[in-house]
Coordinates of C-alpha atoms and ligand atoms in Angstrom, one line a residue:
M1 CA 0.0 0.0 0.0
K2 CA 1.2 3.5 -0.8
A3 CA 2.1 5.8 2.1
P4 CA -1.1 7.4 3.4
A5 CA -1.6 10.9 1.9
N6 CA -4.4 12.1 4.2
V7 CA -6.0 11.4 7.6
K8 CA -8.6 8.9 6.3
Q9 CA -5.9 6.8 4.5
S10 CA -3.8 6.9 7.6
I11 CA -6.5 5.6 9.8
D12 CA -7.3 2.8 7.3
F13 CA -3.6 2.0 7.2
L14 CA -3.4 1.9 11.0
R15 CA -6.3 -0.5 11.0
Q16 CA -4.4 -2.8 8.7
I17 CA -1.1 -2.8 10.4
C18 CA -2.3 -3.2 14.0
K19 CA -4.8 -5.5 15.5
I20 CA -7.7 -3.5 16.6
S21 CA -9.3 -4.6 19.8
A22 CA -12.9 -5.0 19.1
L23 CA -15.4 -4.8 21.9
K24 CA -14.5 -4.1 25.5
S25 CA -15.4 -1.6 28.3
Q26 CA -15.6 -0.1 32.0
M27 CA -17.1 2.5 34.5
C28 CA -19.2 3.3 37.9
G29 CA -21.1 1.7 40.9
I30 CA -23.3 -1.2 39.6
F31 CA -22.9 -4.9 40.2
G32 CA -25.2 -7.8 39.8
Y33 CA -24.9 -11.6 39.8
V34 CA -27.1 -14.5 38.8
G35 CA -26.1 -18.2 38.8
S36 CA -25.8 -21.4 40.8
R37 CA -23.8 -19.9 43.7
S38 CA -25.9 -19.4 46.8
D39 CA -23.9 -16.5 48.2
A40 CA -25.0 -13.8 45.7
G41 CA -25.6 -11.2 48.5
Q42 CA -22.1 -11.6 49.9
L43 CA -20.6 -11.7 46.5
V44 CA -22.1 -8.4 45.3
V45 CA -21.2 -6.6 48.6
N46 CA -17.6 -7.7 48.1
G47 CA -17.8 -6.6 44.5
L48 CA -19.0 -3.2 45.5
K49 CA -16.0 -2.8 47.7
N50 CA -13.9 -3.1 44.6
L51 CA -15.8 -0.3 43.0
E52 CA -15.4 2.1 45.9
Y53 CA -12.6 4.1 44.3
R54 CA -15.1 5.7 41.9
G55 CA -16.6 8.0 44.5
Y56 CA -20.0 7.6 46.1
D57 CA -22.1 8.7 49.0
S58 CA -24.5 5.8 49.6
W59 CA -24.8 2.1 48.8
G60 CA -27.5 -0.6 48.6
V61 CA -28.1 -4.2 47.8
A62 CA -31.3 -6.1 46.7
Q63 CA -31.3 -9.9 47.1
K64 CA -33.9 -12.2 45.6
H65 CA -35.1 -14.6 48.3
G66 CA -37.6 -16.9 46.8
S67 CA -40.4 -14.7 45.7
T68 CA -39.5 -11.7 47.8
V69 CA -36.8 -9.0 47.6
A70 CA -34.7 -8.1 50.5
V71 CA -33.2 -4.6 50.3
T72 CA -30.5 -3.2 52.5
K73 CA -29.3 0.3 51.8
D74 CA -27.6 3.2 53.6
T75 CA -25.6 6.3 53.4
G76 CA -21.8 6.2 54.0
K77 CA -19.2 3.7 53.1
I78 CA -19.5 0.1 51.9
S79 CA -16.0 -0.6 53.3
S80 CA -17.5 -0.7 56.8
V81 CA -20.2 -3.2 55.9
N82 CA -19.6 -6.8 56.8
A83 CA -20.3 -9.0 53.8
E84 CA -21.0 -11.9 56.2
D85 CA -24.3 -10.1 57.1
F86 CA -25.5 -11.0 53.6
S87 CA -24.9 -14.7 53.8
E88 CA -28.5 -15.8 53.6
E89 CA -28.9 -18.3 50.7
C90 CA -29.4 -16.3 47.5
G91 CA -28.6 -16.9 43.8
L92 CA -29.6 -13.4 42.4
A93 CA -28.6 -10.0 43.7
I94 CA -27.9 -6.5 42.5
A95 CA -26.0 -3.7 44.2
H96 CA -25.1 -0.1 43.7
T97 CA -22.9 2.7 45.0
R98 CA -24.7 6.0 44.5
W99 CA -23.3 9.5 43.9
A100 CA -26.2 11.8 44.5
T101 CA -27.5 13.7 41.4
H102 CA -31.3 13.8 41.8
G103 CA -32.2 14.0 45.4
G104 CA -29.9 14.4 48.5
V105 CA -27.7 11.8 50.2
T106 CA -30.3 9.8 52.1
Q107 CA -31.0 6.2 52.8
Q108 CA -34.3 6.6 51.0
N109 CA -32.6 7.9 47.8
A110 CA -30.0 5.2 47.8
H111 CA -30.5 2.4 45.2
P112 CA -32.0 -0.2 44.7
H113 CA -35.4 1.1 44.2
L114 CA -38.6 -1.0 44.1
N115 CA -42.0 -0.8 42.4
S116 CA -45.3 -0.4 44.3
N117 CA -45.6 -4.0 45.6
S118 CA -41.9 -4.6 45.9
T119 CA -41.6 -7.2 43.2
I120 CA -39.2 -5.4 40.9
A121 CA -35.8 -4.2 42.0
V122 CA -33.6 -1.7 40.0
V123 CA -30.2 -0.1 40.2
H124 CA -29.3 2.6 37.7
N125 CA -26.4 4.9 36.7
G126 CA -26.9 8.0 34.6
I127 CA -29.9 10.3 34.3
I128 CA -33.4 9.7 33.1
E129 CA -33.9 13.2 31.7
N130 CA -37.7 13.1 31.3
Y131 CA -38.3 11.6 34.8
Q132 CA -40.5 14.5 36.0
E133 CA -43.0 14.0 33.2
L134 CA -43.0 10.2 33.6
R135 CA -43.3 10.6 37.4
N136 CA -46.4 12.8 37.0
E137 CA -47.9 10.3 34.6
L138 CA -47.3 7.4 37.0
M139 CA -48.6 9.3 40.0
A140 CA -51.8 10.0 38.1
K141 CA -52.1 6.2 37.8
G142 CA -51.8 5.8 41.5
H143 CA -48.0 5.0 41.9
V144 CA -46.5 6.3 45.1
F145 CA -42.9 7.4 45.2
L146 CA -40.7 7.1 48.3
S147 CA -37.6 8.9 47.0
E148 CA -36.6 12.1 45.2
T149 CA -34.7 10.2 42.5
D150 CA -35.2 9.8 38.8
T151 CA -34.4 6.1 39.2
E152 CA -37.5 5.3 41.1
I153 CA -39.7 5.8 38.1
I154 CA -37.9 2.8 36.4
P155 CA -39.4 -0.1 38.5
H156 CA -42.8 1.7 38.4
M157 CA -42.7 2.1 34.7
I158 CA -41.7 -1.6 34.3
E159 CA -44.6 -2.5 36.6
E160 CA -46.9 -0.6 34.2
E161 CA -45.5 -2.4 31.2
L162 CA -45.9 -5.8 32.9
R163 CA -49.7 -5.2 32.6
Q164 CA -49.3 -5.6 28.9
T165 CA -46.9 -8.6 28.8
D166 CA -45.9 -11.6 31.0
D167 CA -42.3 -11.4 29.9
F168 CA -40.2 -9.4 32.3
A169 CA -37.4 -8.6 29.8
S170 CA -40.0 -7.3 27.3
A171 CA -41.5 -5.1 30.0
V172 CA -38.0 -3.7 30.8
R173 CA -37.4 -3.1 27.1
N174 CA -40.8 -1.3 26.6
A175 CA -40.2 0.8 29.7
C176 CA -36.8 1.9 28.4
H177 CA -38.4 3.1 25.2
R178 CA -40.1 5.7 27.4
F179 CA -36.9 7.0 28.8
T180 CA -34.7 9.7 27.5
G181 CA -31.1 10.3 28.7
R182 CA -28.0 8.2 29.3
Y183 CA -28.3 5.2 31.6
G184 CA -27.1 1.8 32.6
I185 CA -29.8 -0.3 34.3
L186 CA -29.9 -3.6 36.1
A187 CA -33.3 -5.1 37.1
F188 CA -34.9 -8.3 38.3
H189 CA -38.4 -9.5 39.1
T190 CA -39.4 -11.8 41.9
E191 CA -41.4 -14.0 39.4
S192 CA -38.4 -15.0 37.3
N193 CA -34.8 -15.9 37.9
T194 CA -33.4 -13.5 35.3
L195 CA -31.2 -10.5 35.5
V196 CA -31.9 -7.9 32.9
A197 CA -29.5 -5.1 32.0
T198 CA -29.8 -2.2 29.4
R199 CA -27.4 0.4 28.4
T200 CA -27.5 3.7 26.7
G201 CA -24.5 5.8 27.6
S202 CA -23.5 4.3 31.0
P203 CA -21.1 1.4 30.6
L204 CA -22.0 -2.2 31.6
I205 CA -19.8 -5.3 31.2
V206 CA -20.7 -8.9 31.6
G207 CA -18.3 -11.3 33.4
V208 CA -18.7 -14.9 32.2
G209 CA -18.1 -17.1 35.3
D210 CA -18.1 -20.8 35.7
H211 CA -21.1 -20.7 37.9
G212 CA -23.1 -17.8 36.5
Y213 CA -22.9 -14.3 35.0
F214 CA -21.8 -11.0 36.6
I215 CA -22.9 -7.6 35.2
A216 CA -21.0 -4.6 36.4
S217 CA -20.2 -1.1 35.5
D218 CA -16.5 -1.8 35.9
I219 CA -14.3 -4.9 35.7
P220 CA -12.7 -4.8 39.2
A221 CA -16.2 -5.7 40.6
F222 CA -15.9 -9.3 39.4
M223 CA -12.2 -9.6 38.4
E224 CA -11.5 -12.1 41.2
H225 CA -14.1 -14.4 39.8
T226 CA -13.5 -14.2 36.1
K227 CA -11.4 -12.4 33.5
V228 CA -13.6 -13.4 30.6
V229 CA -15.9 -10.5 29.6
Q230 CA -18.5 -9.5 27.1
Y231 CA -19.2 -5.8 26.5
L232 CA -22.7 -4.4 26.3
D233 CA -22.9 -1.6 23.7
D234 CA -25.1 1.5 23.8
G235 CA -28.6 0.6 22.8
E236 CA -28.3 -3.0 23.8
M237 CA -30.1 -5.2 26.4
V238 CA -28.8 -8.4 28.0
V239 CA -30.9 -11.1 29.7
T240 CA -29.4 -14.0 31.7
D241 CA -30.7 -16.6 34.0
G242 CA -27.2 -17.6 35.1
Q243 CA -27.0 -20.5 32.6
S244 CA -27.3 -18.8 29.3
I245 CA -27.2 -15.2 28.1
L246 CA -28.8 -13.2 25.3
F247 CA -27.8 -9.9 23.9
T248 CA -30.3 -8.0 21.9
D249 CA -31.0 -4.6 20.3
L250 CA -32.8 -2.5 22.9
E251 CA -35.0 -0.9 20.2
T252 CA -35.8 -3.8 17.9
G253 CA -35.2 -6.9 20.0
E254 CA -33.0 -8.3 17.2
E255 CA -30.3 -10.7 18.6
H256 CA -26.7 -9.4 18.7
P257 CA -24.0 -12.0 18.8
K258 CA -21.1 -11.2 21.2
R259 CA -17.5 -12.3 21.5
E260 CA -15.9 -13.4 24.7
I261 CA -12.8 -11.4 25.5
E262 CA -10.1 -12.2 28.0
I263 CA -8.9 -9.2 29.9
T264 CA -5.2 -8.8 30.6
W265 CA -5.1 -6.8 33.9
S266 CA -4.1 -8.9 36.8
V267 CA -6.0 -9.0 40.1
E268 CA -2.8 -7.7 41.9
E269 CA -2.6 -4.7 39.6
A270 CA -6.1 -3.7 40.7
Q271 CA -5.3 -4.1 44.4
K272 CA -3.4 -1.8 46.9
G273 CA -0.8 -4.3 47.9
E274 CA 1.7 -2.9 50.4
Y275 CA 0.5 0.7 49.9
A276 CA -1.8 2.5 52.2
H277 CA -3.6 4.1 49.3
F278 CA -4.1 3.5 45.6
M279 CA -2.9 7.0 44.8
L280 CA 0.6 6.4 46.3
K281 CA 0.8 3.0 44.6
E282 CA -0.1 4.5 41.2
I283 CA 2.4 7.3 41.6
M284 CA 5.1 4.8 42.4
E285 CA 4.1 2.6 39.5
Q286 CA 5.1 5.3 37.0
K287 CA 8.6 3.9 36.5
D288 CA 6.9 0.9 34.9
S289 CA 3.8 2.5 33.4
I290 CA 5.6 5.2 31.4
A291 CA 7.8 2.5 30.0
R292 CA 4.7 0.5 28.9
A293 CA 3.3 3.6 27.3
V294 CA 6.6 4.2 25.4
N295 CA 6.7 0.6 24.2
Q296 CA 4.3 1.1 21.3
D297 CA 4.4 -0.3 17.8
E298 CA 6.8 2.2 16.1
Q299 CA 5.2 2.0 12.7
Q300 CA 1.8 2.9 14.3
I301 CA 3.3 6.0 16.0
Q302 CA 4.9 7.0 12.7
V303 CA 1.6 6.7 10.8
I304 CA -0.2 8.8 13.4
A305 CA 2.6 11.4 13.2
D306 CA 2.2 11.5 9.4
A307 CA -1.6 11.8 9.8
I308 CA -1.2 14.8 12.0
R309 CA 1.2 16.3 9.4
N310 CA -1.3 15.7 6.6
A311 CA -4.4 16.8 8.5
Q312 CA -6.2 20.0 7.8
G313 CA -6.1 21.0 11.4
T314 CA -5.4 18.7 14.4
F315 CA -7.4 19.2 17.5
L316 CA -6.5 17.8 20.9
V317 CA -9.1 17.6 23.6
G318 CA -9.5 16.1 27.1
C319 CA -10.9 17.1 30.5
G320 CA -9.2 18.0 33.7
T321 CA -5.8 16.2 34.0
A322 CA -6.1 14.7 30.5
H323 CA -6.7 18.2 29.2
K324 CA -3.4 19.3 30.8
A325 CA -1.7 16.4 29.0
C326 CA -3.1 17.9 25.8
M327 CA -1.8 21.4 26.8
A328 CA 1.7 19.9 27.4
A329 CA 1.5 18.2 24.0
E330 CA 0.8 21.6 22.4
Y331 CA 4.3 22.6 23.6
F332 CA 5.8 19.2 22.5
F333 CA 4.4 19.7 19.0
S334 CA 5.6 23.3 18.9
V335 CA 9.1 22.9 20.4
V336 CA 9.9 19.4 19.1
S337 CA 8.1 19.3 15.8
G338 CA 7.4 22.9 15.0
H339 CA 3.8 22.0 14.3
H340 CA 0.7 23.8 15.5
V341 CA -2.1 21.8 17.1
N342 CA -5.4 23.2 18.5
V343 CA -6.0 22.4 22.2
T344 CA -9.2 22.9 24.1
S345 CA -10.9 21.4 27.0
A346 CA -13.4 18.9 25.6
G347 CA -16.3 20.7 27.2
E348 CA -15.4 23.8 25.2
F349 CA -14.9 22.0 21.9
K350 CA -18.4 22.6 20.7
V351 CA -17.6 26.3 20.2
H352 CA -14.7 25.5 17.9
H353 CA -16.5 23.0 15.6
H354 CA -16.5 25.6 12.7
F355 CA -12.9 24.9 12.1
L356 CA -13.3 21.2 11.6
K357 CA -13.1 19.9 8.0
P358 CA -13.5 16.3 6.7
D359 CA -9.7 16.1 6.6
S360 CA -9.2 17.4 10.1
L361 CA -8.1 15.0 12.9
L362 CA -9.5 15.1 16.4
I363 CA -7.2 13.5 19.1
V364 CA -9.0 12.7 22.3
V365 CA -7.2 12.0 25.5
S366 CA -8.8 10.2 28.4
Q367 CA -7.9 7.8 31.2
S368 CA -11.3 6.2 31.7
G369 CA -12.5 6.4 28.1
E370 CA -16.0 7.3 29.4
T371 CA -15.9 11.1 29.9
A372 CA -19.1 12.6 28.6
D373 CA -17.7 15.9 27.3
V374 CA -15.0 13.9 25.3
L375 CA -17.7 11.7 23.8
E376 CA -19.6 14.8 22.8
A377 CA -16.5 16.3 21.1
M378 CA -16.1 13.0 19.2
S379 CA -19.7 13.1 17.9
I380 CA -19.2 16.7 16.8
A381 CA -16.0 15.7 14.9
K382 CA -17.7 12.7 13.3
A383 CA -20.7 14.7 12.2
K384 CA -18.2 16.9 10.3
G385 CA -16.6 13.8 8.7
A386 CA -13.4 14.2 10.6
K387 CA -11.5 11.2 12.0
V388 CA -11.0 10.6 15.7
L389 CA -7.8 9.1 17.3
A390 CA -8.2 8.2 20.9
I391 CA -5.3 8.0 23.4
V392 CA -6.9 6.1 26.3
N393 CA -6.0 3.8 29.2
V394 CA -9.1 1.7 29.5
E395 CA -9.3 -0.7 26.6
G396 CA -12.9 -1.3 25.4
S397 CA -14.2 1.9 27.0
T398 CA -16.8 3.8 25.0
I399 CA -14.2 6.2 23.7
D400 CA -12.0 3.3 22.6
R401 CA -14.8 1.7 20.8
E402 CA -16.2 4.8 19.2
A403 CA -12.9 6.3 18.0
D404 CA -11.7 5.5 14.5
Y405 CA -8.4 4.4 16.0
T406 CA -7.1 3.9 19.5
L407 CA -3.7 4.1 21.0
L408 CA -3.7 2.5 24.5
I409 CA -1.3 3.9 27.1
N410 CA -1.2 0.6 29.0
A411 CA -0.9 2.2 32.4
G412 CA -2.9 -0.6 34.0
P413 CA -5.9 0.1 36.2
E414 CA -6.0 3.5 37.8
R415 CA -8.2 3.3 40.8
A416 CA -7.5 6.5 42.9
V417 CA -9.8 9.2 41.7
A418 CA -6.9 11.5 41.1
S419 CA -5.2 10.7 37.9
T420 CA -1.4 10.2 38.1
K421 CA 0.1 7.4 36.1
A422 CA -2.4 7.9 33.3
L423 CA -1.2 11.5 32.8
T424 CA 2.5 10.6 32.5
G425 CA 1.6 7.8 30.1
Q426 CA -0.5 10.2 28.0
M427 CA 2.3 12.7 27.8
A428 CA 4.9 10.1 26.9
V429 CA 2.8 8.9 24.0
L430 CA 2.1 12.4 22.8
M431 CA 5.8 13.3 23.0
M432 CA 6.8 10.2 20.9
I433 CA 4.3 11.3 18.3
A434 CA 5.9 14.8 18.3
Y435 CA 9.3 13.3 17.8
A436 CA 8.0 11.0 15.0
M437 CA 6.7 14.0 13.2
V438 CA 10.3 15.1 12.5
E439 CA 11.6 11.6 11.8
K440 CA 13.2 11.4 15.3
L441 CA 11.1 8.7 16.9
H442 CA 14.1 6.9 18.2
E443 CA 15.5 10.0 19.7
G444 CA 12.2 10.6 21.5
K445 CA 12.0 7.0 22.6
T446 CA 15.5 7.0 24.0
L447 CA 14.9 10.3 25.8
L448 CA 11.7 8.8 27.4
L449 CA 13.3 5.5 28.4
N450 CA 16.2 7.4 30.0
T451 CA 13.6 9.5 31.8
V452 CA 12.0 6.4 33.1
S453 CA 15.2 5.1 34.5
M454 CA 15.8 8.6 36.2
I455 CA 12.3 8.4 37.6
N456 CA 13.1 5.0 39.0
D457 CA 16.2 6.4 40.8
M458 CA 14.2 9.5 42.0
L459 CA 11.4 7.6 43.6
N460 CA 13.5 6.2 46.5
P461 CA 12.4 6.1 50.1
R462 CA 14.6 9.1 51.1
Y463 CA 13.1 11.2 48.4
I464 CA 9.5 10.3 49.4
A465 CA 10.4 11.1 53.0
L466 CA 11.7 14.5 51.9
L467 CA 8.4 15.3 50.2
E468 CA 6.6 14.1 53.3
E469 CA 8.6 16.6 55.3
V470 CA 7.7 19.4 52.9
A471 CA 4.0 18.5 53.1
E472 CA 4.3 18.5 56.9
E473 CA 5.7 22.0 56.8
I474 CA 3.1 23.5 54.5
Q475 CA 0.0 21.5 55.4
H476 CA -1.7 24.2 57.4
H477 CA -1.7 26.9 54.7
E478 CA -5.0 27.4 53.0
D479 CA -3.5 28.9 49.8
L480 CA -0.8 27.6 47.6
Y481 CA 0.5 28.8 44.2
I482 CA 2.4 27.0 41.5
I483 CA 4.2 28.6 38.6
G484 CA 5.6 27.1 35.4
K485 CA 6.7 28.2 32.0
S486 CA 6.7 26.5 28.6
W487 CA 5.6 22.8 29.1
N488 CA 5.9 23.4 32.9
Y489 CA 3.0 25.8 32.6
P490 CA 0.3 23.1 32.0
M491 CA 2.1 21.1 34.8
A492 CA 1.5 24.1 37.1
L493 CA -2.2 23.9 36.2
E494 CA -2.1 20.1 36.8
S495 CA -0.3 20.6 40.1
A496 CA -3.2 22.8 41.2
I497 CA -5.8 20.2 40.3
K498 CA -3.9 17.5 42.1
I499 CA -3.5 19.5 45.3
Q500 CA -7.0 20.9 45.3
E501 CA -8.8 17.6 44.7
V502 CA -7.1 15.5 47.4
S503 CA -6.0 18.0 50.1
Y504 CA -8.8 20.6 49.6
I505 CA -6.1 23.3 49.8
H506 CA -6.9 26.3 47.6
A507 CA -4.1 25.8 45.0
E508 CA -3.7 27.7 41.7
G509 CA -1.3 27.4 38.9
F510 CA -0.1 30.2 36.7
A511 CA 2.2 30.9 33.8
S512 CA 5.1 32.5 35.7
S513 CA 5.1 35.4 33.3
E514 CA 1.5 36.2 34.3
L515 CA 2.4 36.8 38.0
K516 CA 3.0 40.5 37.6
H517 CA -0.3 40.9 35.7
G518 CA -2.4 40.2 38.8
P519 CA -1.8 37.1 40.8
I520 CA 1.2 38.4 42.7
A521 CA -1.2 40.6 44.7
L522 CA -2.2 37.4 46.5
I523 CA 1.2 36.7 47.9
E524 CA 1.6 37.3 51.6
E525 CA 4.4 36.5 54.1
E526 CA 5.1 32.7 54.0
T527 CA 2.6 31.9 51.3
P528 CA 3.9 28.6 49.8
C529 CA 4.8 29.0 46.1
I530 CA 6.1 26.2 44.0
A531 CA 8.2 26.8 40.9
L532 CA 8.4 24.1 38.3
V533 CA 11.7 24.6 36.6
G534 CA 13.7 22.8 33.9
N535 CA 17.1 23.3 32.4
D536 CA 16.3 25.1 29.2
E537 CA 16.1 28.5 27.5
V538 CA 13.2 29.6 29.7
T539 CA 14.9 28.8 33.0
P540 CA 16.3 32.3 33.6
D541 CA 12.8 33.8 33.2
I542 CA 11.1 31.5 35.7
I543 CA 14.0 31.9 38.2
S544 CA 13.5 35.6 38.0
N545 CA 9.8 35.2 38.5
T546 CA 10.5 33.1 41.6
I547 CA 12.8 35.8 43.0
E548 CA 9.9 38.3 42.6
L549 CA 7.7 35.9 44.7
K550 CA 10.4 35.6 47.3
A551 CA 10.8 39.4 47.4
R552 CA 7.1 39.6 48.3
G553 CA 7.6 37.2 51.3
A554 CA 6.6 34.0 49.6
R555 CA 8.1 30.7 50.9
T556 CA 9.5 29.4 47.6
I557 CA 9.8 25.7 46.8
G558 CA 11.8 24.9 43.6
I559 CA 11.2 21.7 41.8
A560 CA 14.3 21.8 39.5
P561 CA 17.3 19.9 38.3
K562 CA 19.6 22.6 39.8
N563 CA 19.4 24.5 43.1
N564 CA 19.1 28.3 43.0
E565 CA 19.1 31.0 45.6
A566 CA 15.6 31.8 44.6
F567 CA 14.4 28.6 46.3
D568 CA 13.8 28.4 50.1
T569 CA 13.4 24.7 49.6
W570 CA 14.9 22.7 46.7
I571 CA 13.3 19.5 45.5
K572 CA 15.8 18.0 43.1
V573 CA 14.5 16.4 39.9
P574 CA 16.6 14.8 37.2
D575 CA 17.4 16.9 34.1
A576 CA 15.1 15.3 31.5
G577 CA 15.4 17.9 28.7
A578 CA 12.2 17.9 26.7
A579 CA 10.6 15.3 29.1
Q580 CA 11.0 17.7 32.1
A581 CA 7.2 18.1 32.4
I582 CA 6.8 14.4 32.9
V583 CA 9.5 14.4 35.6
N584 CA 8.4 17.6 37.4
I585 CA 4.8 16.5 38.0
I586 CA 5.8 13.4 40.0
P587 CA 7.0 15.1 43.2
I588 CA 3.9 17.3 43.1
Q589 CA 1.8 14.1 43.0
V590 CA 3.6 12.8 46.0
L591 CA 3.3 16.2 47.8
A592 CA -0.5 16.3 47.1
Y593 CA -0.8 12.8 48.4
F594 CA 1.0 13.7 51.7
L595 CA -0.9 16.9 52.0
A596 CA -4.2 14.9 51.9
V597 CA -3.0 12.3 54.4
K598 CA -1.7 14.9 56.8
R599 CA -4.9 16.9 56.6
G600 CA -6.8 13.7 57.4
K601 CA -8.4 13.4 54.0
D602 CA -8.8 10.2 52.0
P603 CA -6.6 10.7 48.9
D604 CA -8.3 7.9 47.0
M605 CA -11.8 9.2 47.4
P606 CA -12.0 13.0 47.3
R607 CA -15.3 14.5 48.2
N608 CA -17.7 15.5 45.4
L609 CA -15.6 13.6 42.7
A610 CA -16.1 10.4 40.8
K611 CA -13.5 8.5 38.8
S612 CA -15.5 8.6 35.5
V613 CA -17.4 11.7 34.7
T614 CA -20.2 10.4 32.5
V615 CA -22.5 13.4 32.8
K616 CA -21.9 16.7 31.1
Ligands
F6R1 C1 -8.0 14.7 38.1 C2 -8.7 13.8 37.3 C3 -9.7 14.4 36.3 C4 -9.8 13.6 35.0 C5 -10.9 14.1 34.1 C6 -10.9 13.3 32.8 O1 -7.0 14.0 38.9 O2 -8.6 12.6 37.3 O3 -9.5 15.7 36.1 O4 -8.5 13.7 34.4 O5 -12.1 13.9 34.8 O6 -11.1 12.0 33.0 P1 -10.7 10.9 31.9 O7 -9.2 11.0 31.8 O8 -11.1 9.6 32.5 O9 -11.3 11.3 30.7

C-alpha cells in the first residue's frame, strides 16, 4: 500500500497494520450476579467494595429470596459493611454505589429502588432526563414514590409495562423506550430468575463465570471471579438466568452476537498491595507504566505522526488532567516538531467546531474512556466527517470503541480518583508522536526511556520522606500557588488540580510570566509558592519570577534539576530535557498525596468527585 496521503488513509492504514481490539469496556457503581452460587448477596457486597474508588455517598443491595426482595441500603461507606451479614442463601442479587445527582444523600434515595408491591428491583447509573413528566404520569395512575430520585420511576414504569406482557425482559425493554437520557440499568423481578440489563450511555460489562454471570459497571467488581468478559454496547439489552445469556438490540429486540474477551489486567494490579492508598501505589508505578506507554508499535506511531502532518487541522481535547496532557502536548508539538495543534478542554470544543473539516483530525485523550464531554466532542467531529484518534487507558471503554483508531497507554488500572500514572503515560505517547513528526522517533523513545530510569532512581524512600517533610511544613496553609513556563505551565495547572482535589487546599497554577499581571497581589508573608523549573532557555525567566515571589515574602519551593538561591526549599529532579514536564509533575503528585493524608483526607476518594465523569 502507498504511504497514506491524508487522515482517512492513515486511519485505514493503521487498522491494517495493527490488531484493533474489538469490543470491550468499563465504569461506575453497579454490580449484579445470577447463577448457581448461593452467596449472591455476599458476592455483590464484596464486588461493590472493589468499585469504591469511583466516589459515592451511599450504597445498597437487593437480594432475591424466593419470591421476595430483601433490600439493604444506607448512606456512608460500603467498606465498613460486613459481607457476612449478607450470607443468607441467594442466587440473584444487584448492588449499587450512588453518587447523588437527583435528590440528596439519604437512605431513601440510595438504590436499589422498588415498584409499588416490591416485586421489581432496579439499580441505575446515569440520568433519566424526562423523569418528571413520567413521574407525574405514573402518579396520576396511583403510583406512590418514596424517594426524590429519577431512578425510582424505572421499577414503576416496568410495573406498568408488565400489565401488557408476562415477559419481564419485554417489560423492561418497553419501559426503556419511554426514557430519554443516558443510563445503565440492572433489574430483576421476583417472578423470574433472570437478571436484565440495558445500556444507553453508561457502561456495563458482563463477566462470564463458571457458575453464572456477573454484570457490572466496571471490571474490578468481578475480576477475582472471572477475566472473561462480554461488552454491552449502547442501545443493547442483555438477559441472563445464570446459565445462558442473550444480547439484543434494545430498540428492535434483534439478537446481537457477542465475542468473549479475556482481559489482561491482573488482580494484583487492581489491588493496593503494600501501599496505604491506591494514589501512592499508582504514583510509584510510574517507573513501569511510562515504559509501557513508550513501548508502542513504532510503525503505528509514525503513521499517526504522518496523519497529523497531513491533517487539515489537528485538535486535541480532554478534560481535567487529560486536558493538561493535551496542553503539554501543544508545547511538545511546537518545540519538538514545529507543528501547530489546537488544544481545548473537551467541554469547550463545541464552540470550535466551525474549524473542523472532513480532513481534520481530532485526538481525544482520556484515562477512563468514558468522559461525557469527550464523547460529545467525538460526535461533533464525526458529524463533520473528521477522523478521531483516541489516546486512552481503558481498553474497550466507550471512547476506545467509538474512536476511528485507539492508542492504548497501557498504564494498568488507575483506581485512585486523582489521575497520576495515566497523565504521564498520555504525555509520553504524545511526546513520541511529536518526535516521530520530525523523523526522530528513536531520539524521542531514547529520551523517554532514559527519563523512566531517572524516575526509577528518583522515587526512592529518602526522596519520598523529603516530600513528606515538605508536606508536613506547608499542610496548614490554605492557599498555595504553583508557577511554570513552557511545558511546565500546563504542569503548574495540573499541580493545582492534584493538590485541590485530594487535600482541599486552595491551589492555583499560573504561567510564571503572568504573575505580575495580577496574581502576585495574592502573595503574603510565608505563602507557599512552588516553581516548576527545567534546564532550558526559559529557566532564567522562571527563576527571575521566583525571585519576585520571594521578594514579596513567599516561601518558595523549587522543583528543578539545579538548586538556586531563589528557592527556600529545593526539591531536586533529574534533568530530563524535553521530558522535564513528565518528571516535574511526579514530586507534586507525592506532595499532594501527603498533604491529603496529613490533613486527614482520603486521597483515594476525594469529596464530590467520581472517577469517571459520565455526565456533562
Ligand atoms: C484529576 C482527574 C480528572 C480527570 C478528568 C478526565 O485528577 O482525574 O481531572 O482527568 O475527569 O477523566 P478521563 O481522563 O477519564 O477522561
